[in-house]
XYZ file of C-alpha atoms in Angstrom:
484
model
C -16.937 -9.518 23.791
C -16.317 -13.435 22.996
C -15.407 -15.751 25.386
C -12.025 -16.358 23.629
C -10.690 -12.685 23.589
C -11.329 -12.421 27.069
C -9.258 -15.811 27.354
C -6.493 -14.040 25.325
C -6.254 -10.660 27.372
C -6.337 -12.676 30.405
C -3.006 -13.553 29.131
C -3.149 -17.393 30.625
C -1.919 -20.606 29.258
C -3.774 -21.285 26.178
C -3.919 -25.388 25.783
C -6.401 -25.161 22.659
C -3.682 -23.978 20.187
C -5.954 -26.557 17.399
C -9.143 -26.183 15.358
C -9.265 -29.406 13.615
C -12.963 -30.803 12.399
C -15.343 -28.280 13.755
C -13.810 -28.032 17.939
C -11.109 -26.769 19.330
C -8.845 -29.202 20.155
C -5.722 -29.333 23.432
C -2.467 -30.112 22.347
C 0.358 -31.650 24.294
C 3.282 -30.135 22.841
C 5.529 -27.239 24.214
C 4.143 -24.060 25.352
C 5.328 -20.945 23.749
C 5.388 -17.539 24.660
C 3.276 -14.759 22.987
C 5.642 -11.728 23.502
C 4.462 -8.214 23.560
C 7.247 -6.494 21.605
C 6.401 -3.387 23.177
C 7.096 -4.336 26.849
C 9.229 -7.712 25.940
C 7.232 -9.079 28.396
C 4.988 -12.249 27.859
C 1.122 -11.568 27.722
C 0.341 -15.397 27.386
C 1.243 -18.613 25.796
C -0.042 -21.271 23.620
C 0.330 -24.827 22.757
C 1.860 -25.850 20.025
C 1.042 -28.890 17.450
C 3.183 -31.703 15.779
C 3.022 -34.086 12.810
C 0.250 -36.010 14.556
C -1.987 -33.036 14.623
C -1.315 -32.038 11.142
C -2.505 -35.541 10.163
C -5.782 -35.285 12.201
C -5.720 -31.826 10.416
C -5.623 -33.461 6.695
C -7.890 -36.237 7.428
C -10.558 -33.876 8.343
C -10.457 -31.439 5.308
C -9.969 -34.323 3.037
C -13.157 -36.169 4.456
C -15.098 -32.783 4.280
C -13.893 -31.595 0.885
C -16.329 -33.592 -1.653
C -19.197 -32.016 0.324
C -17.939 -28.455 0.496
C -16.825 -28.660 -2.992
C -20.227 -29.788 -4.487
C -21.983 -26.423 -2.540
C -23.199 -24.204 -4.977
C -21.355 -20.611 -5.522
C -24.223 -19.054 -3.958
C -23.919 -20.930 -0.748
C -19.964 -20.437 -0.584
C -20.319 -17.181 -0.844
C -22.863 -16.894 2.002
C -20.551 -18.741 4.239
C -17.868 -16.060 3.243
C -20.646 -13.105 4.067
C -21.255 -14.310 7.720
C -17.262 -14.782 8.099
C -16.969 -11.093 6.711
C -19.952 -9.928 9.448
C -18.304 -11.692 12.020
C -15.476 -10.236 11.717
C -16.353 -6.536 10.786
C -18.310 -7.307 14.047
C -15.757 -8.417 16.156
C -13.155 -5.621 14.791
C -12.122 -4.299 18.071
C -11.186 -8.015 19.097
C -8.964 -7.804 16.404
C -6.949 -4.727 16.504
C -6.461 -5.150 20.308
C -4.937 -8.907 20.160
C -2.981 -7.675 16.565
C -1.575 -4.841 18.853
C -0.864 -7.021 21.524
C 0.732 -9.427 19.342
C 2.996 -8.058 16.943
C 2.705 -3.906 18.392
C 0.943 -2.453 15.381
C -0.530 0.703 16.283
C -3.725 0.343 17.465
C -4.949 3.457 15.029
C -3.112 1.425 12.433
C -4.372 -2.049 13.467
C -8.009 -0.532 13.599
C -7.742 1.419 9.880
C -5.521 -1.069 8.154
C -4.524 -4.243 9.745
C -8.445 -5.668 10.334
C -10.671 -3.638 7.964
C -8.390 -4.648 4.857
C -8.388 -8.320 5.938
C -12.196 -8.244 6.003
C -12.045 -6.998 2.281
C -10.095 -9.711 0.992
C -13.222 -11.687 2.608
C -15.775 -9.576 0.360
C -14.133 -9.134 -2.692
C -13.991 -13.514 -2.626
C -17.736 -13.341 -1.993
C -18.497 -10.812 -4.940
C -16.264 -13.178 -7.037
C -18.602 -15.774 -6.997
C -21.768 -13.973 -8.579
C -20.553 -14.921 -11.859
C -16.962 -16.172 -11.697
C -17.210 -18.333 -14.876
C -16.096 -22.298 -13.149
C -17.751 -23.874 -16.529
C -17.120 -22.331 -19.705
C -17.642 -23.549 -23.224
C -15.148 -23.339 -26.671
C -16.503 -24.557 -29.405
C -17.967 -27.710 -28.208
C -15.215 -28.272 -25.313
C -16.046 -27.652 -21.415
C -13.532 -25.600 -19.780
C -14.630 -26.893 -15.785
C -12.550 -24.886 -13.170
C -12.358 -27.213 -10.566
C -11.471 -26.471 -6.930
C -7.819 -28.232 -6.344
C -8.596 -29.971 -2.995
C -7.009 -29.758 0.294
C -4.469 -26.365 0.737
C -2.476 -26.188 3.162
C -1.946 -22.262 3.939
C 1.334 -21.021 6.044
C 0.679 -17.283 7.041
C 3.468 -14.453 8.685
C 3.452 -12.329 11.679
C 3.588 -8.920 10.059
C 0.081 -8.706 8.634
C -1.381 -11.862 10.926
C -5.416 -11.531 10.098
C -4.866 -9.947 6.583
C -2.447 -12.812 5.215
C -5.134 -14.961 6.566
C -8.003 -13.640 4.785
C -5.577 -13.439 1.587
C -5.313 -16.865 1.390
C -8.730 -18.167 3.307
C -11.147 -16.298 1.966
C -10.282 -17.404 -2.407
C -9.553 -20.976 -1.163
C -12.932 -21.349 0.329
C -14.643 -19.473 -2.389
C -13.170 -21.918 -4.839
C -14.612 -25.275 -2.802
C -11.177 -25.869 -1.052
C -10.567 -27.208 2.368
C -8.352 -26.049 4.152
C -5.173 -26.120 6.982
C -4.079 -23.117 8.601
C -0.616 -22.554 10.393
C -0.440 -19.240 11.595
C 3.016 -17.618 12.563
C 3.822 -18.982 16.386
C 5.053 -15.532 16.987
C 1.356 -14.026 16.206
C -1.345 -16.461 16.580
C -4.103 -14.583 18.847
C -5.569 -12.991 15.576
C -5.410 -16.529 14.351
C -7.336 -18.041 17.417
C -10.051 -15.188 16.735
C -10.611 -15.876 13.151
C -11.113 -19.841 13.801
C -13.654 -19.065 16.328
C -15.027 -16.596 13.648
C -15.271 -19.642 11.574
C -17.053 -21.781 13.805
C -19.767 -19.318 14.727
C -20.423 -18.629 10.806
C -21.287 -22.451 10.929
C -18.829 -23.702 8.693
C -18.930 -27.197 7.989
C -16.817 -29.136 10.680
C -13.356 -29.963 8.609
C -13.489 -27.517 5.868
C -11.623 -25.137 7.724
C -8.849 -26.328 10.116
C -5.843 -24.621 12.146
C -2.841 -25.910 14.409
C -0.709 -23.801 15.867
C 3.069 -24.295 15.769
C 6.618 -24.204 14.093
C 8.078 -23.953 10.662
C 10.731 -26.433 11.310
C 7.230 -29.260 12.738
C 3.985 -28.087 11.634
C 5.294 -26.062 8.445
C 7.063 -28.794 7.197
C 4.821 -31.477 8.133
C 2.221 -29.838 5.681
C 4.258 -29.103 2.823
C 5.233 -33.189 2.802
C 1.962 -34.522 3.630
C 0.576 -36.587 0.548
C -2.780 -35.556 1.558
C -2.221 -32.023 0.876
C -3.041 -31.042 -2.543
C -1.674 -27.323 -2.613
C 0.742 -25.240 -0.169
C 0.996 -21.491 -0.298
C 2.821 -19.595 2.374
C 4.096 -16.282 2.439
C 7.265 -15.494 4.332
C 11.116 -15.557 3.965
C 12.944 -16.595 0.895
C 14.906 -19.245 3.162
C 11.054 -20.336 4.371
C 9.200 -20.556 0.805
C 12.513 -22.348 -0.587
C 12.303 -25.244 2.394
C 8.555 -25.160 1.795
C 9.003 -25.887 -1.726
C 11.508 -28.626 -1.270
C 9.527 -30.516 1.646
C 6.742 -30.562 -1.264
C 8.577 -31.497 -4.130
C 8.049 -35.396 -3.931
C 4.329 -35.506 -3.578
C 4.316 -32.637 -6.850
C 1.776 -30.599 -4.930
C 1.205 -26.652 -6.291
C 3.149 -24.579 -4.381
C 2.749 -20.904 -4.592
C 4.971 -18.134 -2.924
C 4.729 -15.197 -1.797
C 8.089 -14.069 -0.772
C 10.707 -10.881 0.304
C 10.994 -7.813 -1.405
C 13.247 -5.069 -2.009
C 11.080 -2.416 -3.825
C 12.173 0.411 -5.938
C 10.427 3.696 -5.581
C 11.193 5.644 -8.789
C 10.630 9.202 -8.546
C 10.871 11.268 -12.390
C 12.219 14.059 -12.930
C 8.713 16.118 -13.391
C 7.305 14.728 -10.343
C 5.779 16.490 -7.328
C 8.463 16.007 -5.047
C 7.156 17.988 -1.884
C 3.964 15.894 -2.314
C 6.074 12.250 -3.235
C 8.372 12.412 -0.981
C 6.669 12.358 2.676
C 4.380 9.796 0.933
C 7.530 7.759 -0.515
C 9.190 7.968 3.472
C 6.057 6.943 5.205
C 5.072 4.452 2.360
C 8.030 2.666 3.082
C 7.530 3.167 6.763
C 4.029 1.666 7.299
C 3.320 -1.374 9.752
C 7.121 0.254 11.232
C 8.841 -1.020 7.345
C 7.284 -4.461 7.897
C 5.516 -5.524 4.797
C 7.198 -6.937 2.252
C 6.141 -4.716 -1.005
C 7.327 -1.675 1.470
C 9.328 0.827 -1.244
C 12.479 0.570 0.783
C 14.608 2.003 -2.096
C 14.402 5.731 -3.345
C 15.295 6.526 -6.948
C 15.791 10.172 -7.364
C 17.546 12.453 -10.012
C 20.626 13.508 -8.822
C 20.030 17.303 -9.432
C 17.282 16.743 -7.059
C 18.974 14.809 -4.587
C 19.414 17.856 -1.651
C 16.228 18.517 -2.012
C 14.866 14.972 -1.309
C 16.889 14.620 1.811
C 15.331 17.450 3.006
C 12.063 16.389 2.717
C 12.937 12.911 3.815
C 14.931 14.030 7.054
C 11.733 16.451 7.815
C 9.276 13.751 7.241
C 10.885 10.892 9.410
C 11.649 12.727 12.301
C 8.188 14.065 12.687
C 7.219 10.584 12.977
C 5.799 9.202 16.171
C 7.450 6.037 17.771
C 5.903 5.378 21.098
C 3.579 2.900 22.646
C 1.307 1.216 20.392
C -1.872 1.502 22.323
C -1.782 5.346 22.421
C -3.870 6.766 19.444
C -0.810 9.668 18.319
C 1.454 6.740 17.699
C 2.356 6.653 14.074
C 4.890 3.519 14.629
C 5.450 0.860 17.400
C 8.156 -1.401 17.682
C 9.414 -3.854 15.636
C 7.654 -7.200 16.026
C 9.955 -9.557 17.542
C 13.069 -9.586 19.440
C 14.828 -11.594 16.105
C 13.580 -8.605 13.727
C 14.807 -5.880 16.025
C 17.981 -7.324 15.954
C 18.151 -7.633 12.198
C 17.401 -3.988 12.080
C 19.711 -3.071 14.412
C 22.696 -5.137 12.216
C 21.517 -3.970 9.599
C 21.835 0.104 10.276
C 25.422 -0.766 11.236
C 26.203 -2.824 7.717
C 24.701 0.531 6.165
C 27.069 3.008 8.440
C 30.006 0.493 7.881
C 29.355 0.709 4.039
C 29.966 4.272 4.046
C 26.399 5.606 2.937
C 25.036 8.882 4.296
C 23.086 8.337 7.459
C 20.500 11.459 7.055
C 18.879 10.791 10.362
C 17.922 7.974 12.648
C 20.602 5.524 13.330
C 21.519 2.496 15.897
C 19.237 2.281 19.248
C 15.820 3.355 20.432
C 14.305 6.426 20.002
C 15.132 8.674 22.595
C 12.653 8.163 25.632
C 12.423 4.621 24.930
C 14.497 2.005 27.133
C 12.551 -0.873 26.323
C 10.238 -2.886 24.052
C 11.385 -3.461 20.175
C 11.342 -0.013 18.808
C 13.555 1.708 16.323
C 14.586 4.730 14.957
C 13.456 5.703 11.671
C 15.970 5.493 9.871
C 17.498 7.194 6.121
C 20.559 6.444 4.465
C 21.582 8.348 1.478
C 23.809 8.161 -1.460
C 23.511 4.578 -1.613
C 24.606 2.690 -4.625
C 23.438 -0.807 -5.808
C 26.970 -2.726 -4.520
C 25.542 -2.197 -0.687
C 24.030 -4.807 0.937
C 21.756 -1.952 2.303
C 20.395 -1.494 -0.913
C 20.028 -5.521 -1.898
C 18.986 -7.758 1.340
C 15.217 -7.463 2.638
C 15.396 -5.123 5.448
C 11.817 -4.912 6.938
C 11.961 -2.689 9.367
C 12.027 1.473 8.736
C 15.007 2.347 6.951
C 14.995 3.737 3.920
C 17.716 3.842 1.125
C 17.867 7.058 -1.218
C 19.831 6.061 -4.206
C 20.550 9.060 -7.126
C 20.711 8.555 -10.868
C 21.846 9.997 -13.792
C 18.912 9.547 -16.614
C 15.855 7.101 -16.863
C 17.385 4.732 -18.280
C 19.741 4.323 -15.316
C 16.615 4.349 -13.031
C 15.069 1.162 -14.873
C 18.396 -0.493 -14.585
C 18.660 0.701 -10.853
C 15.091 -0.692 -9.992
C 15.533 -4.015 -11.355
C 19.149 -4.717 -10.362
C 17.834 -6.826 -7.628
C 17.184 -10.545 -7.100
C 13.751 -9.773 -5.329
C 10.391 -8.728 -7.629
C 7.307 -7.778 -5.793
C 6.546 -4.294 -5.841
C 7.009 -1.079 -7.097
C 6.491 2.743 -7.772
C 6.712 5.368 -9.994
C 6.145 8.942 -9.403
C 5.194 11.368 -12.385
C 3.421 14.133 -13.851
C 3.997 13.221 -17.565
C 1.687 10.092 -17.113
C 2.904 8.443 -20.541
C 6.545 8.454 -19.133
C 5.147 7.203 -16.084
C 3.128 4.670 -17.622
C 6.462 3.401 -19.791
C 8.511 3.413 -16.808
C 6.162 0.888 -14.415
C 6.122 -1.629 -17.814
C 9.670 -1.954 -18.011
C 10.161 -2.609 -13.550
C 10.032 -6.110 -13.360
C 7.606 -6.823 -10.481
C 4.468 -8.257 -9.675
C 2.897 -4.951 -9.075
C 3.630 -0.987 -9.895
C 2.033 2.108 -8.438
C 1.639 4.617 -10.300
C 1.682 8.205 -8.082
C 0.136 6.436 -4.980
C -2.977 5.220 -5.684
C -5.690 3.931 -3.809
C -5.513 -0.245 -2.769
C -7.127 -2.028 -4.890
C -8.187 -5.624 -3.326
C -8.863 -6.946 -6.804
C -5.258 -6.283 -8.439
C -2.718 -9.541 -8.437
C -0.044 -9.248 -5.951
C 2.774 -11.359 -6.092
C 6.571 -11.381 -7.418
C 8.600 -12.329 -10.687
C 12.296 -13.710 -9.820
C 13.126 -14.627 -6.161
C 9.865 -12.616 -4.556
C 7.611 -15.725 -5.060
C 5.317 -17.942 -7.534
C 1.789 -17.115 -8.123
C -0.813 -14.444 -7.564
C -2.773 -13.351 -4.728
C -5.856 -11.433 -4.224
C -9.037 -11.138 -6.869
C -9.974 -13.341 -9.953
C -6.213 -14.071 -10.213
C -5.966 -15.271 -6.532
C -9.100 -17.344 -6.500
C -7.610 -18.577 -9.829
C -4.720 -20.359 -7.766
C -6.932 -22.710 -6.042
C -8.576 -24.241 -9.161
C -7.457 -27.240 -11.346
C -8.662 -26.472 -15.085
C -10.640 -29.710 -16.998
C -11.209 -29.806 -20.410
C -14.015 -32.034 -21.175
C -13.849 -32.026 -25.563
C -17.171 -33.162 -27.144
C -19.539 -31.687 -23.918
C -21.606 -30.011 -26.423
């Protein structure tokens, strides 16, 4: 057990909310409180930084960048392999402070939250074996070029995953880098700094401070020493991001909200689809942003899919996160639980058919964050149930009349980041997911794939995470014309 988690289940003052140039660094700004969502109670607090510690931030990646970027792939990638061990190693530490932070499950933080983060890690390190930075055409040099420093702005809903998302390609490509971690999750955050430093990371490549949207966030996007900004987070967030770093013309990529569509044929399995659509949509308690929120099903088959729905999300299992039969904990914050909560009413005001769940805690449950899972049927695409980001677990069941109506359904949103289709007749499957417009389409659930691009068309974001395509972000492309 490190030093530091036993720091952060102590649940003291932490003063160190900085890693800036190889130490952890005090800060003298406010204190905030690290709630437990599933008591409301506070299990700690932590300092949080300014301008003037983003700026010790940027000085210290900028003055260690021309060294990390002139490492070879191979040794990159074995500072990504002890970061991987580390945390593999330390994956307990993990899904205890993600639990304690932000009330994931503790079966879910353990077989989700912390072993999918560490893959985003590997899959960065396989990259480099033989990603191609210098390429030849004709007798032109194609030299992919890490872009510099990247500042990297990272939510509370997936806290060590988003991290790893971003981290892990932006070191493999020579970056350096400045982390802000959500203030309403940073103990994962604190963890995977000091995972840094003991994988003996050059002092400055890889910085952190803790704090704010409205100070640190903002302070990063502006600063002229940044070279690149990606956060994921809100549409309101990624749009004041992208203004704050408009002047200096930095890359800016986005990953942003979601409302996906679900799109279950008319051949498909629906005893099989269904329970996966509803808990699908329900996973990390409806708080990721891809979540298939929005049900497309014939409307012959419509009685039968609220059946199955109804069945499915009231044998889930709300409770307390640390006990190992709980399916879903509470909501992560006390601002999310509230959104959830206005938003059930909007959908009961609106007239759609509440099929179970509702306004409240589940029954048993007097305090901490939780809600009820929560179905809403014949929904049409004029509710605001059925447009605005959600993110909690309610799910919107929404009949059509013919496939064509279904494509039209599924893209008559402003958001763009995920989506499913459900099947037997794979070639009318296969037509449906080209015509969604989103960043990514699964076809009949299929495994995760760490390697496939993940990121929105219209308002769900710029750019592409994860794989070749995500390390791709962090590179400038040269063309050097007479190298041969």
């Amino acid at each position: 057990m490190t030093a530091l988690f036993e720091t952060i289940m102590a649940g003291g003052p932490i003063r160190h909310g900085a890693y800036i140039d190889g130490r952890w660094v005090p800060l003298e700004g406010a204190m905030l409180p690290i709630v437990n969502p599933a008591t409301e109670q506070a299990v700690g607090e932590i300092a949080v930084g300014s301008a003037a510690d983003v700026d010790r931030a940027v000085a210290a990646a900028r003055a260690a960048f021309p060294a990390y970027a002139a490492l070879s792939a191979g040794e990159r990638a074995t500072y990504l392999d002890r970061i991987r061990a580390l945390v593999l190693e330390r994956a307990e530490e993990f899904a205890q402070a993600i639990s304690r932070e932000m009330g994931a499950a503790i079966s879910y933080a353990r077989n989700a939250q912390v072993p999918l983060a560490a893959e985003h890690l590997r899959v960065a390190r396989d990259l480099l074996a033989d990603y191609p930075f210098l390429s030849m055409h004709g007798t032109t040099a194609i030299s992919r070029e890490p872009i510099g420093v990247c500042a990297l702005i990272t939510p509370w809903n997936w806290p060590l995953y988003q991290i790893t998302a971003k981290v892990a390609p932006a070191l493999a490509a020579g970056c350096t880098i400045v982390l802000k971690p959500s203030e309403l999750s940073p103990l994962s955050a604190l963890l995977f700094a000091q995972a840094i430093h003991d994988a003996g990371l050059p002092p400055g490549v890889f910085n952190l401070v803790n704090g704010t949207g409205p100070e640190v966030g903002e302070a990063m996007a502006a600063h002229p020493g940044v070279d690149m900004i990606s956060i994921t987070g809100s549409n309101r967030a990624g749009v004041l991001v992208a203004q704050a770093a408009a002047p200096t013309v930095k890359r800016v990529t986005q990953e942003l909200g979601g409302k996906s569509p679900n799109v279950l044929l008319p051949d498909a399995d629906f005893a099989r689809v269904v329970p996966l659509g509803v808990m699908t949509a329900f996973r990390n308690v409806g708080q990721s942003c891809s979540a298939p929120t929005r049900m497309l099903v014939p409307r012959s088959r419509l009685d039968e899919v609220e059946r199955l729905a109804a069945e499915t999300a009231d044998a889930i299992v709300v409770g307390d996160p640390r006990e190992e039969g709980t399916a879903l904990g509470p909501l992560a914050n006390r601002a999310q639980f509230d959104r959830v909560q206005e938003m059930i009413r909007v959908g009961i005001d609106e007239g759609a058919k509440l099929l179970c769940g509702g306004l409240g805690r589940p029954q048993g449950l007097a305090h901490g964050f939780f809600a009820r899972p929560t179905i809403f049927s014949e929904v049409t695409t004029s509710m605001r149930i059925a447009q605005e980001e959600i993110f909690g677990p309610v799910l919107c069941i929404l009949p059509y009349d013919g496939v064509d109506e279904a494509v039209d359904i599924a893209n008559d949103t402003q958001y763009g980041l995920g989506g499913h289709v459900q099947g037997t007749d794979l070639a009318q499957a296969r037509a449906v997911a080209l015509r969604i417009r989103t960043g990514q389409v699964h076809i009949n659930h299929p495994a995760w794939d760490p390697n496939a691009p993940f990121g929105g068309y219209k308002r769900s974001g710029n750019g592409r995470e994860y794989g070749e395509h995500g390390l791709g972000e962090f590179l400038e492309t040269k063309s050097i014309l007479g190298f041969d």
